[in-house]
PDB file of C-alpha atoms in Angstrom:
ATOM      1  CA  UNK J   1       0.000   0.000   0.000  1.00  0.00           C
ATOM      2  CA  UNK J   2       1.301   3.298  -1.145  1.00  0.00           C
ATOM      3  CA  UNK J   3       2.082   6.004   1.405  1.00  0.00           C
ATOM      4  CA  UNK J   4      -0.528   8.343   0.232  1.00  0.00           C
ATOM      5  CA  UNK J   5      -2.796   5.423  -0.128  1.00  0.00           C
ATOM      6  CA  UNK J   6      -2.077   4.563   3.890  1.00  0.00           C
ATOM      7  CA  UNK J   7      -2.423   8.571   4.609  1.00  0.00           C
ATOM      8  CA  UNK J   8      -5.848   8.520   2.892  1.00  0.00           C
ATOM      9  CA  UNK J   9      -7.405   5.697   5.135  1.00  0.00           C
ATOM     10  CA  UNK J  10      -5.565   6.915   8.168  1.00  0.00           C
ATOM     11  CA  UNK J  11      -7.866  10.046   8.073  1.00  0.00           C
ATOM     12  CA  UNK J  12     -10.723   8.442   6.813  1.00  0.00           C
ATOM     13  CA  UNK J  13     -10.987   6.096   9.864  1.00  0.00           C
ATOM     14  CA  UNK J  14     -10.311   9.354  12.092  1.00  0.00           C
ATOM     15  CA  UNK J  15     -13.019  11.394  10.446  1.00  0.00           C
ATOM     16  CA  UNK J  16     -15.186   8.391  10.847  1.00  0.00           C
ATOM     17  CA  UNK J  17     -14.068   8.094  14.650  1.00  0.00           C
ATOM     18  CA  UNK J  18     -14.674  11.777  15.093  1.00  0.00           C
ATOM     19  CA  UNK J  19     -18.505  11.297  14.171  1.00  0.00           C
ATOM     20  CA  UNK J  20     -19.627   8.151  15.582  1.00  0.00           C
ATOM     21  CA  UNK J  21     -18.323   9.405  18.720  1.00  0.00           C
ATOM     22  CA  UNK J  22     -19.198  13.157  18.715  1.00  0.00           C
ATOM     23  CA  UNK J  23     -20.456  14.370  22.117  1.00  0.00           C
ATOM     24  CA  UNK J  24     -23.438  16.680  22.689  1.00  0.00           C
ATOM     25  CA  UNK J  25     -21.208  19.822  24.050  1.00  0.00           C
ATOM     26  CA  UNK J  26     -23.067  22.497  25.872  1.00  0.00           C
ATOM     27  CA  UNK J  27     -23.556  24.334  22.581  1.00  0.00           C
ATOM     28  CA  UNK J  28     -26.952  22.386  22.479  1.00  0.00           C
ATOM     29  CA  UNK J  29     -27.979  24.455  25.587  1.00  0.00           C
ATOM     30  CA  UNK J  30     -29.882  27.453  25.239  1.00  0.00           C
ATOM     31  CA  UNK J  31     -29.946  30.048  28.537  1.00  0.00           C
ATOM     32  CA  UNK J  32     -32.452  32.922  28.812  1.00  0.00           C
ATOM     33  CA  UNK J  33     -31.885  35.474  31.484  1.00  0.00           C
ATOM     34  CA  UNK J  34     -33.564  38.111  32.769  1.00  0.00           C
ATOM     35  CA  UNK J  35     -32.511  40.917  35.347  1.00  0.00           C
ATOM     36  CA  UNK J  36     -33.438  42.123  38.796  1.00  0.00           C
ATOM     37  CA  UNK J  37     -35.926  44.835  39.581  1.00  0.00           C
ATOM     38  CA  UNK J  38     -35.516  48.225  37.952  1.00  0.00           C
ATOM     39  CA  UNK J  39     -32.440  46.666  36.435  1.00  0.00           C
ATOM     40  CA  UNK J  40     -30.749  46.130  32.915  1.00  0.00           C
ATOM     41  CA  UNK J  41     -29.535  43.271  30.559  1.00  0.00           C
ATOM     42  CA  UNK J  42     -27.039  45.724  29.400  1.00  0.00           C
ATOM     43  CA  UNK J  43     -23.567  43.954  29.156  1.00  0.00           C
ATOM     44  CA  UNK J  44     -21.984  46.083  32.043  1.00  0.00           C
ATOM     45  CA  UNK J  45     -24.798  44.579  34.251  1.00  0.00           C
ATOM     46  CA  UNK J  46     -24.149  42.178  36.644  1.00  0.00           C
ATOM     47  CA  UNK J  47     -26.456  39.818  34.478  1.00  0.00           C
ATOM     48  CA  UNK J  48     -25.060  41.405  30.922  1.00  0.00           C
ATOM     49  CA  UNK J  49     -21.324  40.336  32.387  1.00  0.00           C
ATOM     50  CA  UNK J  50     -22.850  36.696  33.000  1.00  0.00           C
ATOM     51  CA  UNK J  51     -24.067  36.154  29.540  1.00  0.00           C
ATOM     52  CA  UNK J  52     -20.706  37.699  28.152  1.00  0.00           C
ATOM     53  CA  UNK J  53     -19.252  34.728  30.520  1.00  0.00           C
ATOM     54  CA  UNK J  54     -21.403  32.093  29.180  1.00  0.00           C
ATOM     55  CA  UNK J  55     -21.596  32.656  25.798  1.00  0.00           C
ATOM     56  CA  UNK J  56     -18.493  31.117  24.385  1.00  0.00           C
ATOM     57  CA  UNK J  57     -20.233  27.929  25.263  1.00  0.00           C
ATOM     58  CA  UNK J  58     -23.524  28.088  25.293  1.00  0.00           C
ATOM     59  CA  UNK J  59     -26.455  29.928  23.357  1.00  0.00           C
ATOM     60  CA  UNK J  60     -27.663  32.701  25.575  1.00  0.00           C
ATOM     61  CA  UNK J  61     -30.029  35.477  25.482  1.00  0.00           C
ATOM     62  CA  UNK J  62     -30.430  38.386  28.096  1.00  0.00           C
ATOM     63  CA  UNK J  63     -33.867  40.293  27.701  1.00  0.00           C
ATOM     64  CA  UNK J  64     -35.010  43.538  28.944  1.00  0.00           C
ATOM     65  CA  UNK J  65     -37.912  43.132  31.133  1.00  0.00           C
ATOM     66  CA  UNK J  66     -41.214  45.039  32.029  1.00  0.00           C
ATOM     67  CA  UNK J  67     -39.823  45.560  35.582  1.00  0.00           C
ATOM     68  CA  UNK J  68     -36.614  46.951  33.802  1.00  0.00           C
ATOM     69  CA  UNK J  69     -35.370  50.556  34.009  1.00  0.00           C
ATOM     70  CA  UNK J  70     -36.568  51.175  30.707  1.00  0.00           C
ATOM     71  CA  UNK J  71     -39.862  49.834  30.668  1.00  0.00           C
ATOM     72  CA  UNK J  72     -41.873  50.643  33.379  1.00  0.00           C
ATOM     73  CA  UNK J  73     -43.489  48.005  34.456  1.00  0.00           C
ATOM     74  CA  UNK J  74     -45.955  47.430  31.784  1.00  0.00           C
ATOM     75  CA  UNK J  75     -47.054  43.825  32.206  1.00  0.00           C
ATOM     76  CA  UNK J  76     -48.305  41.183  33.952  1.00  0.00           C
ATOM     77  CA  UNK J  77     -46.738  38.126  34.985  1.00  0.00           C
ATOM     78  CA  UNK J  78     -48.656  35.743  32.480  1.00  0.00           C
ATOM     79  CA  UNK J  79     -47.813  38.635  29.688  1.00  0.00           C
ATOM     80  CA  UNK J  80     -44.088  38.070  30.575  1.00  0.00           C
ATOM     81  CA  UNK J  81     -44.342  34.154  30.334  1.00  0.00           C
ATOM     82  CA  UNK J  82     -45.959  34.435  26.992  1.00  0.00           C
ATOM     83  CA  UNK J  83     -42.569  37.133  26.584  1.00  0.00           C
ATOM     84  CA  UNK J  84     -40.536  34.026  27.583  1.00  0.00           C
ATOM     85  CA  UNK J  85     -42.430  31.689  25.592  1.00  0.00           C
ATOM     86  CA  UNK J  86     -41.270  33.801  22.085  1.00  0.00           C
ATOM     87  CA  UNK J  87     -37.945  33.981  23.841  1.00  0.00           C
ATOM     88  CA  UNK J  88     -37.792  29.946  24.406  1.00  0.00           C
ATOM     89  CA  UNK J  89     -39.123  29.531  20.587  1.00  0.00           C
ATOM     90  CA  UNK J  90     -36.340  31.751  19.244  1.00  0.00           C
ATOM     91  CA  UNK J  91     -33.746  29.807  21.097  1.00  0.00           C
ATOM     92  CA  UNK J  92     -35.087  26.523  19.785  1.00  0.00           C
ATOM     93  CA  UNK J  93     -35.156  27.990  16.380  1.00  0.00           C
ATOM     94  CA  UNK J  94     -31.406  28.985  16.843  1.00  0.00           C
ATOM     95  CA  UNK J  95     -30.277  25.045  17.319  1.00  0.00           C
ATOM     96  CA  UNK J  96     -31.000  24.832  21.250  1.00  0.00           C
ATOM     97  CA  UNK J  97     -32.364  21.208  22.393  1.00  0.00           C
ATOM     98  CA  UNK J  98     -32.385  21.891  26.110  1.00  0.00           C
ATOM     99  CA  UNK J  99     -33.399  25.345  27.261  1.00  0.00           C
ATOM    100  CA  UNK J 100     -32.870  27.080  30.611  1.00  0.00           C
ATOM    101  CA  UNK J 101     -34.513  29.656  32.116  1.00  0.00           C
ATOM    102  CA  UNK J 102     -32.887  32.350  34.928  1.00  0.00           C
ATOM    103  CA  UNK J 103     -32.470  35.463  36.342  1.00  0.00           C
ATOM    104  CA  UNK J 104     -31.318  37.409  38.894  1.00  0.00           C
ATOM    105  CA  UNK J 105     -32.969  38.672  41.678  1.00  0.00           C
ATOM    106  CA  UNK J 106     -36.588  39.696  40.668  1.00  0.00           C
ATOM    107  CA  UNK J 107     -35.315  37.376  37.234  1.00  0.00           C
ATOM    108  CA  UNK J 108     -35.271  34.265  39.882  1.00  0.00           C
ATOM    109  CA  UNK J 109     -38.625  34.900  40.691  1.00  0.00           C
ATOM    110  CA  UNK J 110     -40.069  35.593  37.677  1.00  0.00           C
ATOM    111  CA  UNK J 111     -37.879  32.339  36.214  1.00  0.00           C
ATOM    112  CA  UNK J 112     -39.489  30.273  38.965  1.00  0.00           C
ATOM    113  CA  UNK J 113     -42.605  30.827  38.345  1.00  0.00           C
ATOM    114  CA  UNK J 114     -42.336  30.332  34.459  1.00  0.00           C
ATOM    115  CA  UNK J 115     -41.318  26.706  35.193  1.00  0.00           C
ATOM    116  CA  UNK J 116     -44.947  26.339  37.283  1.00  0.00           C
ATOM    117  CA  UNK J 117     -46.423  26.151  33.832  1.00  0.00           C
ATOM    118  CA  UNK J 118     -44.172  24.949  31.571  1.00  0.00           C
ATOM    119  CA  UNK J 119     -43.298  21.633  30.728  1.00  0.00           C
ATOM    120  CA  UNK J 120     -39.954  20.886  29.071  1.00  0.00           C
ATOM    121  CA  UNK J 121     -37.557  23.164  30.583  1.00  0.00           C
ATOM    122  CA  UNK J 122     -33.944  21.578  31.405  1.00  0.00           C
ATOM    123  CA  UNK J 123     -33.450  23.683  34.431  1.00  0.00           C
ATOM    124  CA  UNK J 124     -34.330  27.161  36.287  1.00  0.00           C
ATOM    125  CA  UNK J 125     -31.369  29.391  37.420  1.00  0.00           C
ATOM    126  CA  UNK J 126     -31.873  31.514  40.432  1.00  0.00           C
ATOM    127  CA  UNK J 127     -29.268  33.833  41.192  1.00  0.00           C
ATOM    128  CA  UNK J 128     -29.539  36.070  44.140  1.00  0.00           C
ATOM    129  CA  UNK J 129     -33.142  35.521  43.852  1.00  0.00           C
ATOM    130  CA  UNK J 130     -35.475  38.937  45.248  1.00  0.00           C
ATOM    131  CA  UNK J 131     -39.401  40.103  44.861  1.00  0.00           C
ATOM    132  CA  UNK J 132     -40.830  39.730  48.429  1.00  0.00           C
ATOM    133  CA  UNK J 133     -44.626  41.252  47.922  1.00  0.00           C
ATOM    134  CA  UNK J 134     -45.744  38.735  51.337  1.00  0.00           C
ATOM    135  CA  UNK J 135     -43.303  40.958  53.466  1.00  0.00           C
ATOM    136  CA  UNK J 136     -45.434  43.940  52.464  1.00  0.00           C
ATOM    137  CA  UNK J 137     -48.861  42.474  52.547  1.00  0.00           C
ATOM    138  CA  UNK J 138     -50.012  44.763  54.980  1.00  0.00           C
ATOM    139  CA  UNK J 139     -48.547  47.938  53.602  1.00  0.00           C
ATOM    140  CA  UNK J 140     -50.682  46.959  50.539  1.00  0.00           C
ATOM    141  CA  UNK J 141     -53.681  45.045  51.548  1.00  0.00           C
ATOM    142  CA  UNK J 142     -55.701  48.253  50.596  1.00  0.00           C
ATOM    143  CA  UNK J 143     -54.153  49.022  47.673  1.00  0.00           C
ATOM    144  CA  UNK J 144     -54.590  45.471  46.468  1.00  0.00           C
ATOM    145  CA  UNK J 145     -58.066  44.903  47.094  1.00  0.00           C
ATOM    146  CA  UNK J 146     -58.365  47.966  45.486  1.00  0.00           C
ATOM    147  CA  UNK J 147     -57.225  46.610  42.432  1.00  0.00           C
ATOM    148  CA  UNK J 148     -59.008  43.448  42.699  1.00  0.00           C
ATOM    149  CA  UNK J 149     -61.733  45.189  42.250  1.00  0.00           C
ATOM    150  CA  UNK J 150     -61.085  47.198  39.802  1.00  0.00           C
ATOM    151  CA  UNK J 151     -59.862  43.967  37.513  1.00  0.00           C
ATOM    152  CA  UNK J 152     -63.276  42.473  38.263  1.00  0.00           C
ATOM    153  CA  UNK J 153     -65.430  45.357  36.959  1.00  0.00           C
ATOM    154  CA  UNK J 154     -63.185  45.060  34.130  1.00  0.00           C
ATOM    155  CA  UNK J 155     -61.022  48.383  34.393  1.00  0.00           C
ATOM    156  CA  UNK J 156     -57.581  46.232  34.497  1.00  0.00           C
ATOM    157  CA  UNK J 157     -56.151  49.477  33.224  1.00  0.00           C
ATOM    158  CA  UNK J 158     -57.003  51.876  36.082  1.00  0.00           C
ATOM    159  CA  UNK J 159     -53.559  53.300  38.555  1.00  0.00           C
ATOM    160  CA  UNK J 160     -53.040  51.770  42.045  1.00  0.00           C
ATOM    161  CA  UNK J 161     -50.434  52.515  44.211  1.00  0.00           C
ATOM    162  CA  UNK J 162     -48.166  50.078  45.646  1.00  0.00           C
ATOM    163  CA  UNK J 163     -45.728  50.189  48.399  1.00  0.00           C
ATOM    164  CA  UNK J 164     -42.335  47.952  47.304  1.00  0.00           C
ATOM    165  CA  UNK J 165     -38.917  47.581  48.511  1.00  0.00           C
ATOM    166  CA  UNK J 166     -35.578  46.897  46.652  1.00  0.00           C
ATOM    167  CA  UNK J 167     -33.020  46.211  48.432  1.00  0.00           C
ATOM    168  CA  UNK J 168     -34.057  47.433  51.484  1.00  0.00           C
ATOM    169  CA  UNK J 169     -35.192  50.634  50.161  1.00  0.00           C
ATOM    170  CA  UNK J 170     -39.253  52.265  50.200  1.00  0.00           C
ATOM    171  CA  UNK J 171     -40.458  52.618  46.564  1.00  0.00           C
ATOM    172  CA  UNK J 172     -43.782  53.879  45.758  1.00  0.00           C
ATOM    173  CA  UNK J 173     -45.205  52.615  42.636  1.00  0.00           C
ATOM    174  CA  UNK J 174     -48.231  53.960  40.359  1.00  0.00           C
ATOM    175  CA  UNK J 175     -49.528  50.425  38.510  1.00  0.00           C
ATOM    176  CA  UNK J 176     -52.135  49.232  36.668  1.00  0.00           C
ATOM    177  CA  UNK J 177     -54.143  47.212  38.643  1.00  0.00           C
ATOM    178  CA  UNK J 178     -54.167  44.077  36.780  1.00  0.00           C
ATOM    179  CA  UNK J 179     -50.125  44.896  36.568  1.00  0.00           C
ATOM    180  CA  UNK J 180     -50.397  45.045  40.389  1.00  0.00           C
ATOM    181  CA  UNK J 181     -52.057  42.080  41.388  1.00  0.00           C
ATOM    182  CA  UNK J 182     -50.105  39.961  38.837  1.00  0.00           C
ATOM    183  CA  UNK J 183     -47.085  41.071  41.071  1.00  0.00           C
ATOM    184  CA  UNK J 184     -47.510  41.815  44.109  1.00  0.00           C
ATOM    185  CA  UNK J 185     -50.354  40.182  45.772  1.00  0.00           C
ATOM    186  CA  UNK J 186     -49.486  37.838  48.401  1.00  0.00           C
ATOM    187  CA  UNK J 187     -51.352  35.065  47.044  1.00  0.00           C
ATOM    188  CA  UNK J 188     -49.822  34.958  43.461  1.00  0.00           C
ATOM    189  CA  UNK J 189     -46.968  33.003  41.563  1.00  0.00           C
ATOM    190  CA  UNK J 190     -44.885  36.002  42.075  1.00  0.00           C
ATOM    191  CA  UNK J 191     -44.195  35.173  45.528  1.00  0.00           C
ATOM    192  CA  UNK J 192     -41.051  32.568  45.330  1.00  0.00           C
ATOM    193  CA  UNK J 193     -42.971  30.419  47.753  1.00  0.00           C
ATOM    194  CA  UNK J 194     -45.886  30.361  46.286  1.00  0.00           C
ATOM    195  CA  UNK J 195     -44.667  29.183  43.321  1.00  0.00           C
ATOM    196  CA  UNK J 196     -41.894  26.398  44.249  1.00  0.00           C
ATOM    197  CA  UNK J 197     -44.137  23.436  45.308  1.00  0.00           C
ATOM    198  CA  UNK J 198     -45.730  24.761  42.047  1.00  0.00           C
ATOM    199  CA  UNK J 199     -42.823  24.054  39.706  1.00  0.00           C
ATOM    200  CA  UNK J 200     -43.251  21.118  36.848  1.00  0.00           C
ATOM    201  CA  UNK J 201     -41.621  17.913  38.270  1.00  0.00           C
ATOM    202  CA  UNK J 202     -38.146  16.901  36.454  1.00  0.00           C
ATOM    203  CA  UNK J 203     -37.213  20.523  36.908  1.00  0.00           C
ATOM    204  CA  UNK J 204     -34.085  20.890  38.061  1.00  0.00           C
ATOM    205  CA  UNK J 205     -33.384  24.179  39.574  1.00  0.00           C
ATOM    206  CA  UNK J 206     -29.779  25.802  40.509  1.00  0.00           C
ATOM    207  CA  UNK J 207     -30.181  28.412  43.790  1.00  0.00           C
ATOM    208  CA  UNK J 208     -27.287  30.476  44.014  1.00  0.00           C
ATOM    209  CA  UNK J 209     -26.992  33.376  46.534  1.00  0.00           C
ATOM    210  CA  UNK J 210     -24.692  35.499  48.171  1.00  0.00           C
ATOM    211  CA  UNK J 211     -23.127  35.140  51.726  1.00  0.00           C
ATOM    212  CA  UNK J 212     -24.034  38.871  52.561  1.00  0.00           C
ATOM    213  CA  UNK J 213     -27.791  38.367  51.422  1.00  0.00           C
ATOM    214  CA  UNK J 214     -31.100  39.404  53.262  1.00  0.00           C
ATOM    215  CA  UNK J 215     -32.453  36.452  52.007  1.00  0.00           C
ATOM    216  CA  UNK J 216     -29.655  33.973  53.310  1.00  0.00           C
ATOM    217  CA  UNK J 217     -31.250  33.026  56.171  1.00  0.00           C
ATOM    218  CA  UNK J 218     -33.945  31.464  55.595  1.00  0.00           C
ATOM    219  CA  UNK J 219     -34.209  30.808  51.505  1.00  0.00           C
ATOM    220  CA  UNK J 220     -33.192  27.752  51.345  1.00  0.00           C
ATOM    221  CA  UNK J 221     -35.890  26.413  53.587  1.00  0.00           C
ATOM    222  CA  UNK J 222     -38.619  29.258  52.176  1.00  0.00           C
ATOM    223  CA  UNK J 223     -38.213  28.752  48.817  1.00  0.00           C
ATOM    224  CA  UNK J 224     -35.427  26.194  47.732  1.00  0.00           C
ATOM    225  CA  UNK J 225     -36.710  23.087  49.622  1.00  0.00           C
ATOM    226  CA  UNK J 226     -39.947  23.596  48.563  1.00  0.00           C
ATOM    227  CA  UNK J 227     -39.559  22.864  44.783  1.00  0.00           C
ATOM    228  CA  UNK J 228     -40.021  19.013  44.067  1.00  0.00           C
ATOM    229  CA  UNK J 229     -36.926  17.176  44.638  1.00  0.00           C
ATOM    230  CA  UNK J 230     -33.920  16.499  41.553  1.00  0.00           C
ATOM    231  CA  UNK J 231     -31.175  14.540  41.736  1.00  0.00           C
ATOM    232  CA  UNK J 232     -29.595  17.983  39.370  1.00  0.00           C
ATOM    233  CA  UNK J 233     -30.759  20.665  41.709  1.00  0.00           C
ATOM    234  CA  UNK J 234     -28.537  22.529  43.706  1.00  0.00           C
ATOM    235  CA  UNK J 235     -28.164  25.067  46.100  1.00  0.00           C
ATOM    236  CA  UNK J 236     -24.491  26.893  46.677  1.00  0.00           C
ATOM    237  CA  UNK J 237     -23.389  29.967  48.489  1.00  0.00           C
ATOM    238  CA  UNK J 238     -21.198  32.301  47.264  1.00  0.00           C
ATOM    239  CA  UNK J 239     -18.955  35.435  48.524  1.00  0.00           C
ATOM    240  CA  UNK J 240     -20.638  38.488  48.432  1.00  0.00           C
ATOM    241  CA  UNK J 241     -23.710  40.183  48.467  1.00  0.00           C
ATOM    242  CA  UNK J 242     -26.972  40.207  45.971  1.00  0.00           C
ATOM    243  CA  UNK J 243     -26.011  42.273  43.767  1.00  0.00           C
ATOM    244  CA  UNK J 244     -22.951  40.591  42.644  1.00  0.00           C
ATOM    245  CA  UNK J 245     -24.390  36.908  42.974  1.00  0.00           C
ATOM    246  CA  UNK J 246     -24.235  36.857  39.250  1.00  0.00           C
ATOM    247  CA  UNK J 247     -20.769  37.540  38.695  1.00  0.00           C
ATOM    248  CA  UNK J 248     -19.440  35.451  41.814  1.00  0.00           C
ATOM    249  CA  UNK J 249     -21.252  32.213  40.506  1.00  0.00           C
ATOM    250  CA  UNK J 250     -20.672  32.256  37.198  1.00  0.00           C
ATOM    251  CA  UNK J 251     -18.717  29.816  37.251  1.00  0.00           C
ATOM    252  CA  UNK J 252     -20.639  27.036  39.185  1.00  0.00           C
ATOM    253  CA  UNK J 253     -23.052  28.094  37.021  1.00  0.00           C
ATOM    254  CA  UNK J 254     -21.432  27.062  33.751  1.00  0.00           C
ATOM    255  CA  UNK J 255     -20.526  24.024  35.453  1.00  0.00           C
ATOM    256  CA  UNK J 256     -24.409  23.432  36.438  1.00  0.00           C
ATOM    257  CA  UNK J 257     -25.402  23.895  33.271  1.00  0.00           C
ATOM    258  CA  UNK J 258     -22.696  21.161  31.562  1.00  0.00           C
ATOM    259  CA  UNK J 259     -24.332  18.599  33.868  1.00  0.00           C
ATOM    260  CA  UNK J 260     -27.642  19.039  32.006  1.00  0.00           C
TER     261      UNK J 260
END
């Protein structure tokens, strides 16, 4: 057998190796993220730096949000799943065969409760996760019966105002009242607790959050331990605080996401 003639079937039985035994890589994966409250996907963002992080080896998307900086707070939480639906469609369109949904902060919750309805997801990212409308039920019983109300005589579109916090800090905010009770009454799917026993079995769900976090003490048992058990889920604790949760996990993220 000639030399070339060796050379020849040399790479033909490597080229035939390479594709009987190609791996799925992480490529396949498909991550959507969305930011925390009054926030930004922008790529200077602690969620914009994340998808810069990620995106070498995996598809990912960061979207701009109605609680987002920009927007105003213009919809629901069902209008922002069917927002995340046309987000999950274009990723699937793009090559993605698993898809992931996350956030950070407000994101988490928002990412949680999208996986109470949807079937299919590979896994739920919460990062520093935030949106606590039960520890202001009180402040805003009025205001939300109010805007029951005003949903059932079918003026959805009328202002309420709602008392919220961010970080520790008082914000007043004029809503819509169907915008309103989608998100902050105590008895929704935007409360993390509400929603967690609520989440689609075969779920798996990564909880990050930060050792310097209001919500350290007692998340994991609020909110974490209440989703139905996978052997993938995971809860870690990282250095810092919430806002950089993001950043500082990014890494046991990726690594989350390859087990998938």
């Amino acid at each position: 057998m000639s030399i070339l003639r060796k050379a020849f079937c040399l790479s033909a039985f490597v080229a035939a190796f390479l594709t009987l035994s190609t791996p799925v890589f992480a490529g396949d994966v498909g991550v959507i993220l969305m930011h925390g409250k009054d926030g930004t996907s922008r790529p200077k963002s602690p969620i914009g730096k994340l998808t810069g992080f990620l995106e070498g080896d995996f598809k990912v998307t960061a979207l701009t949000m109605a609680w987002s900086r920009d927007r105003g707070w213009e919809k629901t939480l069902e209008e922002t799943f069917a927002e995340i639906d046309t987000a999950v469609a274009e990723m699937k369109a793009a090559g993605a065969t698993k898809v992931v949904v996350g956030g950070h902060s407000m994101g988490a919750a928002a990412a949680l409760a999208y996986a109470t309805r949807t079937d299919g997801l590979a896994g739920v990212v919460m990062l520093a996760p935030g949106h606590r409308p039960d520890l202001r039920a009180d402040d805003n019983f009025a205001a939300i019966s109010k805007a029951k109300e005003l949903v059932e005589a079918g003026k959805p579109d009328d202002d309420v105002e709602i008392s919220d916090r961010n970080q520790g800090k008082d914000i007043p905010r004029v809503l819509q009242a169907d915008v309103a009770l989608s998100w902050f009454d105590p008895d929704g799917l935007a409360v993390m607790q509400n929603a967690a026993p609520k989440v689609r079995p075969g779920t798996p769900v990564l909880f990050a959050i930060g050792q310097k976090d209001r919500l350290l003490p007692v998340g994991k048992e609020l909110i974490f331990d209440a989703i139905p058990a996978n052997d993938k889920s995971a809860y870690i604790v990282v250095p810092g605080g919430h806002k950089v949760t993001p950043i500082k996990a990014k890494s046991q993220v990726a690594d989350w996401l390859n087990t998938l």
